[in-house]
mmCIF file of C-alpha atoms in Angstrom:
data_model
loop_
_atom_site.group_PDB
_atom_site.id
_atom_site.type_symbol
_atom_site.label_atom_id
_atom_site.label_comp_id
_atom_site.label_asym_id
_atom_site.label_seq_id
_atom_site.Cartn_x
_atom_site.Cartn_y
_atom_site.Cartn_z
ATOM 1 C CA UNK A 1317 28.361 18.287 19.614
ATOM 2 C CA UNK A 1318 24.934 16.178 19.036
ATOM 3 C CA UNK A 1319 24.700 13.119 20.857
ATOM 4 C CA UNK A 1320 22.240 9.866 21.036
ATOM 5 C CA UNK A 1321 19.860 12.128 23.407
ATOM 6 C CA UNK A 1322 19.515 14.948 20.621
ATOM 7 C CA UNK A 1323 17.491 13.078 18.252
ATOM 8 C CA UNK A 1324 14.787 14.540 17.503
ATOM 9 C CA UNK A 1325 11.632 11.693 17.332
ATOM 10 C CA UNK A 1326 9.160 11.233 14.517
ATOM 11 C CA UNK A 1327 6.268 13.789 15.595
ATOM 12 C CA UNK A 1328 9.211 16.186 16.643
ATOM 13 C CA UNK A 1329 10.622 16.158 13.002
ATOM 14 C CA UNK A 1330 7.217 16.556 11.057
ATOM 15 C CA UNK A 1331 6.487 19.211 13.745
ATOM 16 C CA UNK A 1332 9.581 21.138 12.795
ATOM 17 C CA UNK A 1333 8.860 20.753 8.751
ATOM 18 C CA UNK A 1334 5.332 22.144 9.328
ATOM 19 C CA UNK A 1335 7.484 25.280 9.661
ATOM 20 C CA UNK A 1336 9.693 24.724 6.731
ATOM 21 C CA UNK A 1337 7.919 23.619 3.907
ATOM 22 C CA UNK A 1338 10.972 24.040 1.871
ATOM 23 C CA UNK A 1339 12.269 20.437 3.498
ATOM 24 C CA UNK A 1340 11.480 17.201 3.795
ATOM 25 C CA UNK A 1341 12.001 14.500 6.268
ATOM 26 C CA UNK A 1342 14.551 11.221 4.229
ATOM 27 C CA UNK A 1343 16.568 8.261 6.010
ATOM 28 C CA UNK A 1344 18.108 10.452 8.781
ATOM 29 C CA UNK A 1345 18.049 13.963 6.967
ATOM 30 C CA UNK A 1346 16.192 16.914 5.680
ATOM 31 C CA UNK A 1347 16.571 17.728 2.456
ATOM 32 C CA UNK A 1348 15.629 20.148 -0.550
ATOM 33 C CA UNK A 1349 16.396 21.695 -3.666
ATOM 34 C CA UNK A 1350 16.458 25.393 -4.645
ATOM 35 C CA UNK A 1351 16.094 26.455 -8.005
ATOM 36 C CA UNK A 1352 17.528 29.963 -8.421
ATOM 37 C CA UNK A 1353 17.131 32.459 -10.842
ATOM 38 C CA UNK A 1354 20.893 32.767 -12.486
ATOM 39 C CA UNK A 1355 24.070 30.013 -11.945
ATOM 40 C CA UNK A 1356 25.644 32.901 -10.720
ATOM 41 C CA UNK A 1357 23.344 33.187 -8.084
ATOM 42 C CA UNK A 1358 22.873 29.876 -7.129
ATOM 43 C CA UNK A 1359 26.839 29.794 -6.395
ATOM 44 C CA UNK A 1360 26.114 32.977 -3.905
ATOM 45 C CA UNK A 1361 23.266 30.676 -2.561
ATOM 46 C CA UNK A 1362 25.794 27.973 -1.775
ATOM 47 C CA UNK A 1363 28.388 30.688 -0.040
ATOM 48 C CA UNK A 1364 25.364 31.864 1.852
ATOM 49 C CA UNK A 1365 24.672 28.410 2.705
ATOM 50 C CA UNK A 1366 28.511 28.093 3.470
ATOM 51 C CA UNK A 1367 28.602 30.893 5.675
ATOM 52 C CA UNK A 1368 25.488 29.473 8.186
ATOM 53 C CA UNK A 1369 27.396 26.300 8.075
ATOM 54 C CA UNK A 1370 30.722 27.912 9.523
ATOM 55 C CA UNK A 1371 28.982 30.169 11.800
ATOM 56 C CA UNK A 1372 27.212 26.776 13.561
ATOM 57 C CA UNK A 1373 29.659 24.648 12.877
ATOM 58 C CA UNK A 1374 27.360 22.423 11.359
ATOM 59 C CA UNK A 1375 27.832 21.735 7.885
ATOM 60 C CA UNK A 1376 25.370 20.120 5.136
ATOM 61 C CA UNK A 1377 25.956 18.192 1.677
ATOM 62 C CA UNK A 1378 25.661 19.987 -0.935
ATOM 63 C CA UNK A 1379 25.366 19.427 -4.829
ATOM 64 C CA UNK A 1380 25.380 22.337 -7.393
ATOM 65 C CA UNK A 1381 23.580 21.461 -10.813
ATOM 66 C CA UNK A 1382 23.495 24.830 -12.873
ATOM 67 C CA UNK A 1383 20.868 27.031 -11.000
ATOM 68 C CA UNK A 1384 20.261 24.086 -8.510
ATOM 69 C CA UNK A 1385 21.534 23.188 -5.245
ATOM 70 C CA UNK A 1386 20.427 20.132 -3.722
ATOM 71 C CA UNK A 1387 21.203 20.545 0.141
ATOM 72 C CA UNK A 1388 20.984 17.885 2.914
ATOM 73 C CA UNK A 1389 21.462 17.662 6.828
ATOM 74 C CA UNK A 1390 21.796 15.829 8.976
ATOM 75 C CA UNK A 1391 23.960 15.457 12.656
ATOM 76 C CA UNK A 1392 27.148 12.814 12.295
ATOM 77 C CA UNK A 1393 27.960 12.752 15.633
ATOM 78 C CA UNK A 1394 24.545 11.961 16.246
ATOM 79 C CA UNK A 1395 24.177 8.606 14.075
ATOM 80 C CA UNK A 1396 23.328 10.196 11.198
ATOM 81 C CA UNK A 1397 19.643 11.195 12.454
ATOM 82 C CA UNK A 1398 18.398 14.360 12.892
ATOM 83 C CA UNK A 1399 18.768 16.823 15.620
ATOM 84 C CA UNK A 1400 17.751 20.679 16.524
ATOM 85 C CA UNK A 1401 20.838 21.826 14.757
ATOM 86 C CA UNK A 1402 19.560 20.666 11.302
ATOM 87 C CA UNK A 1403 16.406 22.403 12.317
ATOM 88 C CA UNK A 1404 17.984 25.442 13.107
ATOM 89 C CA UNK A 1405 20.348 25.756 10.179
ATOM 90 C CA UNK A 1406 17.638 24.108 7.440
ATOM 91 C CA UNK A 1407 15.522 27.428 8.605
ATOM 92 C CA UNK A 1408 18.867 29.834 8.398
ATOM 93 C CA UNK A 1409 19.356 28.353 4.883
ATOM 94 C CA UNK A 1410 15.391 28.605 4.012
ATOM 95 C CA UNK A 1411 15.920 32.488 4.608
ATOM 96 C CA UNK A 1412 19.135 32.638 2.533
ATOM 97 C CA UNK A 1413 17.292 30.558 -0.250
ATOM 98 C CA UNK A 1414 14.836 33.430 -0.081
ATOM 99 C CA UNK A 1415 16.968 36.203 -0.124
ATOM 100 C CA UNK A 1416 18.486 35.100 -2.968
ATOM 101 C CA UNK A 1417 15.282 34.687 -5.044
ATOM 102 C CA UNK A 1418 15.601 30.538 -5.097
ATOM 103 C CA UNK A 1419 12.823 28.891 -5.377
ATOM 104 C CA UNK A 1420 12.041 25.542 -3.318
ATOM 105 C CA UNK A 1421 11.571 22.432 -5.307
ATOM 106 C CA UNK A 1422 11.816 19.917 -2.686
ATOM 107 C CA UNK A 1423 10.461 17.247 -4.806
ATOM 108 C CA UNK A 1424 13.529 16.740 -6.981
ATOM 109 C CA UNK A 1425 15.686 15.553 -4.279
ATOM 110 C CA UNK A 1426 15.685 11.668 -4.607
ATOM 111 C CA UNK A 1427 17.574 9.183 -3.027
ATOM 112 C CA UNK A 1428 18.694 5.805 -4.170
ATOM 113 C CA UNK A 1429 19.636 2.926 -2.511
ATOM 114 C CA UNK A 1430 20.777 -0.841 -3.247
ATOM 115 C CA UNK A 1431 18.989 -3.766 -1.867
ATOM 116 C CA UNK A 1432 20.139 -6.942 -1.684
ATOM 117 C CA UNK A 1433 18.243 -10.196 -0.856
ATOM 118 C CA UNK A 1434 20.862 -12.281 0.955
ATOM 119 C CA UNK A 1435 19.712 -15.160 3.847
ATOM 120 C CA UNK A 1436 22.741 -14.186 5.953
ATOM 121 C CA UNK A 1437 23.839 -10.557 5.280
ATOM 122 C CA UNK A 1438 26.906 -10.533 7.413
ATOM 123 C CA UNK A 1439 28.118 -13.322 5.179
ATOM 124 C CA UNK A 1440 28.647 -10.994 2.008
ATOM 125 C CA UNK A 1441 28.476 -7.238 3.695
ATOM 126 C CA UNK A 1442 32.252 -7.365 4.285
ATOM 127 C CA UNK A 1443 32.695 -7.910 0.279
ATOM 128 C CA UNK A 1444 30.542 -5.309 -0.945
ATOM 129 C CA UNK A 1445 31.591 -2.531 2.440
ATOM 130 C CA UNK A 1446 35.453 -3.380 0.930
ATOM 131 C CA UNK A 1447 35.386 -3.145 -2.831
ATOM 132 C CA UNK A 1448 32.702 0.627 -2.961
ATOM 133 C CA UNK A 1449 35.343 1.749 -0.085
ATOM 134 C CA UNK A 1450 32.654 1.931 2.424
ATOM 135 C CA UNK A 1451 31.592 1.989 5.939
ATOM 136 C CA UNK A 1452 28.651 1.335 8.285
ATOM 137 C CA UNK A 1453 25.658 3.194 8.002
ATOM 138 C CA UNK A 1454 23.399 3.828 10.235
ATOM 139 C CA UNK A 1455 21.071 1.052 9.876
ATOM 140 C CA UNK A 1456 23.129 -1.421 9.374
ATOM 141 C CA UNK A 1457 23.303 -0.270 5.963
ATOM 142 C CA UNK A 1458 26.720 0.615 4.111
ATOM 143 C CA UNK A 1459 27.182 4.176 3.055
ATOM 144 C CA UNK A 1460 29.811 6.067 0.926
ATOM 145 C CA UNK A 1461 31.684 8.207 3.352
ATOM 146 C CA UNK A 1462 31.360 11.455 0.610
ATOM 147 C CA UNK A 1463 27.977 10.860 0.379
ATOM 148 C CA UNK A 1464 28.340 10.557 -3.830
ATOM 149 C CA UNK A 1465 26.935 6.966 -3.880
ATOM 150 C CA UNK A 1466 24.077 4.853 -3.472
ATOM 151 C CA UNK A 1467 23.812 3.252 0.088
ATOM 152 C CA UNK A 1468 23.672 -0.598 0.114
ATOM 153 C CA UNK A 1469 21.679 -2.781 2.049
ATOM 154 C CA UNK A 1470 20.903 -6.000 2.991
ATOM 155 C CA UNK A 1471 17.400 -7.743 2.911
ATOM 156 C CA UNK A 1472 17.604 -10.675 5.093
ATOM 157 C CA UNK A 1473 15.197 -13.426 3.997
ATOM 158 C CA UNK A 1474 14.659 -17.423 3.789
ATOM 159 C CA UNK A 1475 13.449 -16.652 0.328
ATOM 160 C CA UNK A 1476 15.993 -14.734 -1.854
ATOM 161 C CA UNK A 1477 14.132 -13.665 -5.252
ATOM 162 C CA UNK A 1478 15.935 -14.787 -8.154
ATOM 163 C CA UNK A 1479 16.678 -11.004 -9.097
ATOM 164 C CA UNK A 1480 18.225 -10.669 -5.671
ATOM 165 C CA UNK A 1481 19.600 -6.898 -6.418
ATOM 166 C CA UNK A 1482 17.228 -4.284 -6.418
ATOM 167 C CA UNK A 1483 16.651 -0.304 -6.117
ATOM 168 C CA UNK A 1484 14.762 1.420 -3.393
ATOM 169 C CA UNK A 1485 13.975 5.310 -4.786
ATOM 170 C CA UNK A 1486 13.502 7.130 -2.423
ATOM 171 C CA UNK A 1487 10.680 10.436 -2.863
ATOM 172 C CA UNK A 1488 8.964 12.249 0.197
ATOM 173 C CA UNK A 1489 5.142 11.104 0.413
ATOM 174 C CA UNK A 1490 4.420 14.292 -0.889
ATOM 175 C CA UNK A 1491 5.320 14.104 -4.165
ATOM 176 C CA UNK A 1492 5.152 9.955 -4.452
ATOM 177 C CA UNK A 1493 2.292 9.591 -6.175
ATOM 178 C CA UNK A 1494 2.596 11.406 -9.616
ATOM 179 C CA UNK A 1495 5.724 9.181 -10.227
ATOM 180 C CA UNK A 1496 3.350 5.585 -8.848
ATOM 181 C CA UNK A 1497 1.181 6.440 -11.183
ATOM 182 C CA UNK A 1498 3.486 7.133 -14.268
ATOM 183 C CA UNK A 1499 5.296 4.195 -13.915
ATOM 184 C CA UNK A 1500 1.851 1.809 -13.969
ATOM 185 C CA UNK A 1501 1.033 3.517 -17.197
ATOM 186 C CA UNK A 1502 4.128 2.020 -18.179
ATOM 187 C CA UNK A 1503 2.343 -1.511 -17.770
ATOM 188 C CA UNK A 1504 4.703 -2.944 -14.540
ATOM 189 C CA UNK A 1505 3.619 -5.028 -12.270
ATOM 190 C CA UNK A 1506 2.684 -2.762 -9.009
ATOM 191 C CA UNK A 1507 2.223 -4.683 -5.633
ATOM 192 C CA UNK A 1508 0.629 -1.600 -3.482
ATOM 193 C CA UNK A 1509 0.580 -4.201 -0.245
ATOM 194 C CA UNK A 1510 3.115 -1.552 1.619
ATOM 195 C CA UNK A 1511 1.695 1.769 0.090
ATOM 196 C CA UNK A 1512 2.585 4.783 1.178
ATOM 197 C CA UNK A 1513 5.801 2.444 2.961
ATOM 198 C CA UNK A 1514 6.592 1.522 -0.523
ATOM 199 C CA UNK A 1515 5.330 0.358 -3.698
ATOM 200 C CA UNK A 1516 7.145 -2.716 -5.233
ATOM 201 C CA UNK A 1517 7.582 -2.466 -9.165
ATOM 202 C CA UNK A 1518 8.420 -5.493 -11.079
ATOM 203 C CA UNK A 1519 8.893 -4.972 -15.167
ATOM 204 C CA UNK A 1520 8.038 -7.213 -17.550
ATOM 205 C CA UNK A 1521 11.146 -9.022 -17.562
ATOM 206 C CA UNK A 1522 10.813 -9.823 -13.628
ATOM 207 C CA UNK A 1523 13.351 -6.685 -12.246
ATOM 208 C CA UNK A 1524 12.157 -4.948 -9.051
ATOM 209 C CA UNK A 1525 12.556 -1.753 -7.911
ATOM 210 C CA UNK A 1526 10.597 -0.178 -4.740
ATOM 211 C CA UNK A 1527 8.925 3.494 -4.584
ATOM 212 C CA UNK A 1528 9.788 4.450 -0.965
ATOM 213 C CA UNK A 1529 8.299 7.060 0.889
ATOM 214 C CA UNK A 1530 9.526 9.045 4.719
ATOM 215 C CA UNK A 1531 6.054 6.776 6.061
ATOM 216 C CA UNK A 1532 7.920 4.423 8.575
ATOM 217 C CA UNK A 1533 10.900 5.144 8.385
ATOM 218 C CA UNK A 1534 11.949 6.417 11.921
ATOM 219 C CA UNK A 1535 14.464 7.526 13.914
ATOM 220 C CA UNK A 1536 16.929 5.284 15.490
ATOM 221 C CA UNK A 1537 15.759 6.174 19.166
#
């Protein structure tokens, strides 16, 4: 069992992807997707993947998609950050991937959250944590216990926007820019201030969303 001293830091995590460059680094998890060749053999990729996960007692999310499974870790017990057991099983499940003929297509995992400009976020959390049947995340954040929907969170600021709700999409630095630079060709507004943090996108009728990026995001330590 993972605890608060099994976290692995920043440099420690991009240290351990330089070995699997199947995976990224995202909000307290690595994550990828494996294309494989057949359906069929992208459900004996996720018993594979099953199989690690009951021999180290260490299980991962998983989502099948036809001849895709989108895979994440991360260590529960340990906040919800990552530790040397996601490491050691991402690797374990690299070397299934590969056995099976998948191919790695890390850049398809996205993640999608909800922000919410409030001045006093403990005022409302309590509404929103109640009626998604949610709980506390790990940044203060509130997060669907089954992991099928978007996390919410709370911007705290003197100067709510008018559009208060917005989404943060989430993409690994990696392969951020091809998708920044599509959506300007679409004519939004881009504010670049944060780049590679994020890039705020505002559309022609004044919604925001944010392209978010691993860059800053670290550990709880």
């Amino acid at each position: 069992m993972a605890g608060k001293d099994d976290i692995l830091t920043r440099p420690a995590i991009d240290g351990a992807l330089a070995e699997l460059p199947d995976w990224r680094y995202r909000l307290g998890g690595l994550v990828t997707v494996y294309k494989c060749p057949t359906s069929a053999a992208a459900l004996e990729l996720i018993a594979a993947v099953g199989r690690i996960a009951e021999q180290q007692n260490h299980h991962p999310d998983l989502d099948w998609r036809y001849n895709r499974v989108f895979v994440r870790y991360t260590s529960h017990d340990a906040g919800s950050e990552v530790t040397q057991r996601d490491v050691r099983a991402a690797s374990e499940a690299a070397q299934a991937a590969a056995e099976a003929g998948a191919v790695a297509e890390p850049g398809l995992y996205r993640t999608v959250e909800v922000g919410i400009d409030t001045t006093d976020p403990e005022e409302i959390s309590d509404v929103w944590r109640v009626a998604l049947g949610y709980r506390k995340g790990r940044s203060g954040d509130l997060e669907d216990p089954y992991g099928r929907g978007p996390n919410v969170w709370f911007q705290a600021t003197e100067t709510p926007n008018p559009n208060r709700i917005h989404l943060d999409v989430h993409r690994s630095q990696a392969e951020s820019e091809p998708t920044i630079e599509k959506t300007a060709a679409t004519g939004a507004l881009m504010d670049r201030d944060h780049a590679p943090k994020w890039v705020v996108v505002t559309d022609s009728q004044g919604n925001r969303l944010c392209l978010c990026t691993e860059a800053g995001h670290e550990p709880n330590l």
